[in-house]
Coordinates of C-alpha atoms in Angstrom, one line a residue:
M1 CA -0.1 0.0 0.0
G2 CA 1.6 3.1 -1.1
N3 CA 1.6 6.5 0.6
A4 CA -0.4 8.7 -1.8
C5 CA 0.6 12.2 -0.9
V6 CA -1.5 15.3 -1.2
T7 CA 0.8 18.3 -1.5
N8 CA 0.1 22.0 -0.4
N9 CA -0.4 24.5 -3.2
M10 CA 2.2 26.7 -1.5
S11 CA 5.5 26.8 -3.1
A12 CA 8.4 25.4 -1.2
S13 CA 10.3 28.7 -1.7
H14 CA 7.6 30.4 0.4
N15 CA 7.8 27.9 3.2
P16 CA 10.5 28.0 6.0
K17 CA 13.2 25.4 5.3
L18 CA 12.9 22.1 7.3
T19 CA 15.3 21.1 10.1
L20 CA 16.4 17.5 10.6
Q21 CA 13.7 17.3 13.4
D22 CA 11.0 18.6 11.1
F23 CA 11.8 16.3 8.3
A24 CA 12.1 13.2 10.8
K25 CA 8.4 14.1 11.8
L26 CA 7.4 14.1 8.2
V27 CA 9.1 10.8 7.4
E28 CA 7.5 9.1 10.5
R29 CA 4.1 10.3 9.6
L30 CA 4.3 9.2 6.0
C31 CA 6.0 5.7 6.6
N32 CA 4.1 4.6 9.7
P33 CA 0.4 3.9 9.3
S34 CA -0.2 3.7 12.9
S35 CA 1.2 7.2 13.5
T36 CA -1.3 9.4 15.2
E37 CA -1.0 11.8 12.2
A38 CA -0.9 9.2 9.6
D39 CA -4.2 10.3 8.0
D40 CA -2.6 13.6 7.2
K41 CA -0.8 13.1 3.8
S42 CA -0.1 16.8 3.2
Q43 CA 3.6 17.9 2.5
P44 CA 5.3 21.2 2.6
F45 CA 6.8 20.6 -0.6
Q46 CA 6.5 19.0 -4.0
P47 CA 8.4 15.7 -4.1
G48 CA 11.4 16.1 -6.4
T49 CA 11.9 19.6 -5.6
D50 CA 15.7 20.5 -5.3
W51 CA 16.6 19.8 -1.7
H52 CA 18.4 23.1 -1.4
D53 CA 15.0 24.7 -1.5
I54 CA 13.6 22.4 1.2
L55 CA 16.1 21.5 3.8
E56 CA 18.0 23.8 6.2
K57 CA 21.2 21.8 5.7
P58 CA 22.1 18.4 4.0
I59 CA 20.3 15.4 5.6
Y60 CA 21.6 11.8 4.9
G61 CA 20.0 8.5 5.6
R62 CA 20.6 4.7 5.9
I63 CA 18.0 1.8 6.5
C64 CA 19.1 -0.4 9.5
T65 CA 17.9 -3.5 11.3
N66 CA 19.8 -2.9 14.4
T67 CA 19.0 -0.8 17.5
T68 CA 22.3 0.6 18.1
S69 CA 23.3 4.2 18.0
K70 CA 25.6 3.7 15.0
L71 CA 24.9 4.0 11.3
A72 CA 26.2 0.3 10.8
A73 CA 26.3 -2.3 13.7
A74 CA 29.0 -4.7 12.2
P75 CA 31.9 -5.2 14.8
G76 CA 34.8 -3.0 13.8
R77 CA 32.9 -1.2 11.0
K78 CA 34.5 2.3 10.7
T79 CA 32.7 3.4 7.4
A80 CA 29.0 3.4 6.0
F81 CA 27.4 4.0 2.8
V82 CA 24.4 6.2 2.9
F83 CA 21.8 8.0 0.7
G84 CA 21.6 11.7 0.4
P85 CA 19.2 14.5 0.6
E86 CA 18.1 14.3 -3.1
T87 CA 16.8 10.7 -2.3
L88 CA 14.8 11.9 0.7
V89 CA 13.1 14.4 -1.0
S90 CA 12.4 12.3 -4.1
E91 CA 9.0 11.3 -5.2
I92 CA 9.8 7.6 -4.7
F93 CA 10.8 8.2 -1.0
M94 CA 7.9 10.6 -0.2
T95 CA 5.1 8.4 -2.1
K96 CA 5.9 4.9 -1.5
S97 CA 5.3 2.4 1.2
P98 CA 8.2 1.4 3.4
Y99 CA 8.3 -1.9 1.7
E100 CA 8.4 -0.3 -1.6
I101 CA 11.1 2.0 -0.4
L102 CA 13.4 -0.9 0.7
L103 CA 12.9 -2.5 -2.7
H104 CA 13.9 0.7 -4.4
L105 CA 17.0 1.0 -2.2
G106 CA 18.1 -2.4 -3.3
F107 CA 16.9 -4.7 -0.6
L108 CA 15.8 -8.1 -1.9
P109 CA 12.3 -9.5 -1.2
E110 CA 13.7 -12.5 0.4
Y111 CA 16.0 -10.5 2.6
I112 CA 13.1 -8.1 3.8
H113 CA 11.0 -11.2 4.6
L114 CA 14.0 -12.9 6.5
K115 CA 14.5 -10.0 8.8
A116 CA 10.9 -8.9 9.3
C117 CA 8.9 -12.1 9.3
V118 CA 11.5 -14.8 10.3
Q119 CA 13.9 -12.9 12.6
K120 CA 11.4 -10.5 13.6
A121 CA 13.9 -7.6 13.3
N122 CA 12.9 -4.0 13.4
Y123 CA 13.7 -1.9 10.4
W124 CA 14.8 1.7 11.2
I125 CA 15.8 4.7 9.0
I126 CA 18.6 6.7 10.5
L127 CA 18.4 10.4 9.4
F128 CA 21.4 12.4 10.2
S129 CA 23.3 15.7 9.6
P130 CA 27.2 15.7 10.1
K131 CA 28.9 18.5 11.6
Q132 CA 30.6 20.7 9.1
G133 CA 34.0 22.5 9.5
P134 CA 37.6 22.5 8.4
N135 CA 38.5 19.7 10.8
Q136 CA 35.5 17.5 10.0
V137 CA 35.6 14.4 7.6
P138 CA 32.9 15.3 5.1
V139 CA 30.2 12.8 3.7
L140 CA 31.6 12.3 0.3
P141 CA 30.2 10.9 -3.0
A142 CA 30.9 7.2 -3.4
T143 CA 32.9 7.6 -6.5
W144 CA 36.5 6.9 -7.2
D145 CA 37.6 10.4 -6.4
G146 CA 35.6 10.6 -3.3
L147 CA 36.9 7.3 -2.2
K148 CA 40.4 8.6 -2.7
E149 CA 39.7 11.8 -0.8
F150 CA 38.1 9.7 2.0
I151 CA 41.2 7.5 2.3
S152 CA 43.3 10.5 2.5
K153 CA 41.5 12.0 5.3
C154 CA 40.7 8.9 7.3
Y155 CA 43.6 6.5 6.5
P156 CA 46.5 9.0 5.8
E157 CA 49.2 6.3 6.4
A158 CA 47.7 4.0 3.8
C159 CA 47.1 6.7 1.3
S160 CA 50.4 6.3 -0.7
S161 CA 50.3 2.6 -0.8
I162 CA 46.7 2.5 -2.1
K163 CA 47.6 5.1 -4.9
N164 CA 50.4 2.8 -6.1
H165 CA 47.9 0.3 -7.1
W166 CA 44.9 2.7 -7.9
T167 CA 44.7 1.8 -11.6
A168 CA 44.4 -1.9 -10.9
I169 CA 41.8 -1.2 -8.1
Q170 CA 39.6 0.9 -10.5
T171 CA 39.8 -1.5 -13.4
K172 CA 40.2 -5.1 -12.1
P173 CA 37.4 -7.2 -10.6
V174 CA 37.7 -8.5 -7.1
E175 CA 38.2 -12.1 -8.2
Y176 CA 41.5 -10.9 -9.9
F177 CA 43.0 -9.9 -6.4
E178 CA 41.5 -13.0 -4.8
E179 CA 43.5 -15.2 -7.0
Q180 CA 46.5 -13.5 -6.0
A181 CA 45.6 -13.8 -2.3
G182 CA 44.4 -17.5 -2.5
F183 CA 41.0 -16.8 -0.5
K184 CA 37.8 -15.1 -0.9
F185 CA 37.7 -11.7 0.6
I186 CA 34.3 -12.3 1.9
Q187 CA 36.0 -14.9 4.2
A188 CA 38.2 -12.2 5.5
V189 CA 35.5 -9.6 6.1
S190 CA 33.2 -11.9 8.0
D191 CA 35.2 -11.9 11.1
P192 CA 37.5 -8.8 12.0
S193 CA 39.1 -11.0 14.8
K194 CA 40.4 -13.5 12.4
P195 CA 43.9 -13.4 10.7
L196 CA 42.5 -12.9 7.1
Y197 CA 40.9 -9.6 8.0
M198 CA 42.9 -6.7 6.6
S199 CA 42.6 -3.9 9.1
Y200 CA 44.3 -0.4 8.9
E201 CA 46.7 -1.4 11.5
K202 CA 47.6 -4.7 9.7
F203 CA 47.9 -3.0 6.3
I204 CA 50.4 -0.2 7.3
S205 CA 52.5 -2.8 9.2
L206 CA 53.0 -4.9 6.1
P207 CA 56.4 -4.8 4.5
T208 CA 56.4 -2.0 1.7
P209 CA 55.5 -1.8 -0.9
Q210 CA 52.3 -3.6 -0.2
K211 CA 51.1 -6.0 -2.9
E212 CA 48.0 -5.2 -5.1
W213 CA 45.8 -7.9 -3.4
E214 CA 46.7 -6.5 0.0
A215 CA 45.7 -3.0 -1.0
R216 CA 42.4 -4.3 -2.4
C217 CA 41.6 -6.6 0.7
F218 CA 42.2 -3.6 2.9
L219 CA 39.5 -1.7 0.9
Y220 CA 37.1 -4.6 1.0
C221 CA 37.6 -5.1 4.8
E222 CA 37.9 -1.6 6.2
L223 CA 35.8 0.6 3.7
R224 CA 33.5 -2.4 2.5
I225 CA 34.4 -1.7 -1.2
F226 CA 32.6 -4.9 -2.5
E227 CA 32.1 -6.5 -5.7
L228 CA 29.3 -4.1 -6.8
F229 CA 31.1 -0.9 -6.2
S230 CA 31.2 0.8 -9.6
G231 CA 32.7 4.1 -8.4
D232 CA 30.3 6.2 -10.3
G233 CA 28.4 7.4 -7.3
V234 CA 25.1 5.6 -7.7
T235 CA 23.6 2.3 -6.6
K236 CA 22.7 -0.4 -9.0
N237 CA 19.2 -2.0 -9.2
T238 CA 18.8 -5.6 -9.8
D239 CA 18.0 -5.0 -13.5
G240 CA 21.2 -3.2 -13.9
T241 CA 19.8 0.3 -14.1
D242 CA 21.0 3.2 -12.0
G243 CA 19.5 3.5 -8.6
E244 CA 20.0 6.4 -6.1
R245 CA 23.1 8.5 -5.4
E246 CA 25.4 7.1 -2.9
Y247 CA 27.8 8.6 -0.4
I248 CA 30.5 7.3 2.0
C249 CA 31.0 8.6 5.5
L250 CA 32.4 7.6 9.0
N251 CA 30.2 5.2 10.9
Y252 CA 28.8 7.8 13.0
D253 CA 27.2 7.4 16.4
K254 CA 24.8 9.7 18.3
E255 CA 27.7 11.1 20.5
Q256 CA 29.8 12.1 17.6
L257 CA 27.1 13.9 15.7
G258 CA 25.8 15.7 18.8
E259 CA 22.3 16.7 20.0
G260 CA 19.6 17.0 17.4
N261 CA 21.7 15.6 14.5
F262 CA 20.8 11.9 14.6
V263 CA 17.2 10.5 14.5
A264 CA 16.2 7.1 14.3
I265 CA 12.7 6.2 13.1
P266 CA 11.0 2.9 13.2
L267 CA 9.6 1.6 9.8
E268 CA 6.4 -0.4 9.8
I269 CA 7.2 -3.0 7.1
D270 CA 3.9 -4.5 5.7
V271 CA 5.4 -7.6 3.6
P272 CA 3.0 -8.5 0.9
D273 CA 1.3 -11.8 1.2
N274 CA 2.7 -13.2 -2.0
V275 CA 6.2 -12.5 -0.7
K276 CA 5.3 -14.3 2.6
E277 CA 3.8 -17.2 0.7
A278 CA 7.0 -17.4 -1.6
F279 CA 9.4 -17.7 1.4
K280 CA 7.2 -19.3 4.1
S281 CA 9.4 -22.3 4.4
E282 CA 11.9 -20.0 6.0
E283 CA 9.6 -19.3 8.9
K284 CA 9.6 -22.9 10.1

């Protein structure tokens, strides 16, 4: 069931720009049918309007199934991929049901069913606005240039070694490096406490110059640059078409961002009956 929205006739340029708290209230109202204000489908802007005209400052988001205060809950995770303000104010995000939003953001029906119906996990959307300043690590586009800048700011001692292999990293598939390493990188990333995991500390302690596969394994483990990373700054849909703009940032928590800059909103996921029927064997 979608959220058919009725927008105000008033232009966004005549309305005050929304703070993160204002926008969080709007998202909660639109995405949760049980909300006390769920029947109110009005919006203070037309979906698809340039976010600069709507938001007081950039707001980023991430869908989670954890209840921690971090963007990503995996042990040792230092980075996170997030979607940006243009996605949040888009027609798709503002008019679809939570289940449809998950599909659009790349979640597979089987995975949604597993988490919501089998594991009984709660879905959350985290909205946040990072602090801005000369000493802050910015949220950067998930492009090759953005990744290089992120490494230089967050992993300065690895930067030179990574640049030595930059052409291969950009042009060769993960399998190319795994053949050199003799193991699948997914084995390494699955447990940060195991010897295969290529942490920042381990990478910079290796004999120099570090090998190609060591550099790529470091990016795989520490920055989660997996097989589907294309470096063009957008997610990929299952049919191969471009999805939403994607960004990379630190794995922020509430304390880092400060009061009022981090909001977790529970999402009420109504998994369709046909999806439940297709994967009902998992519920046993």
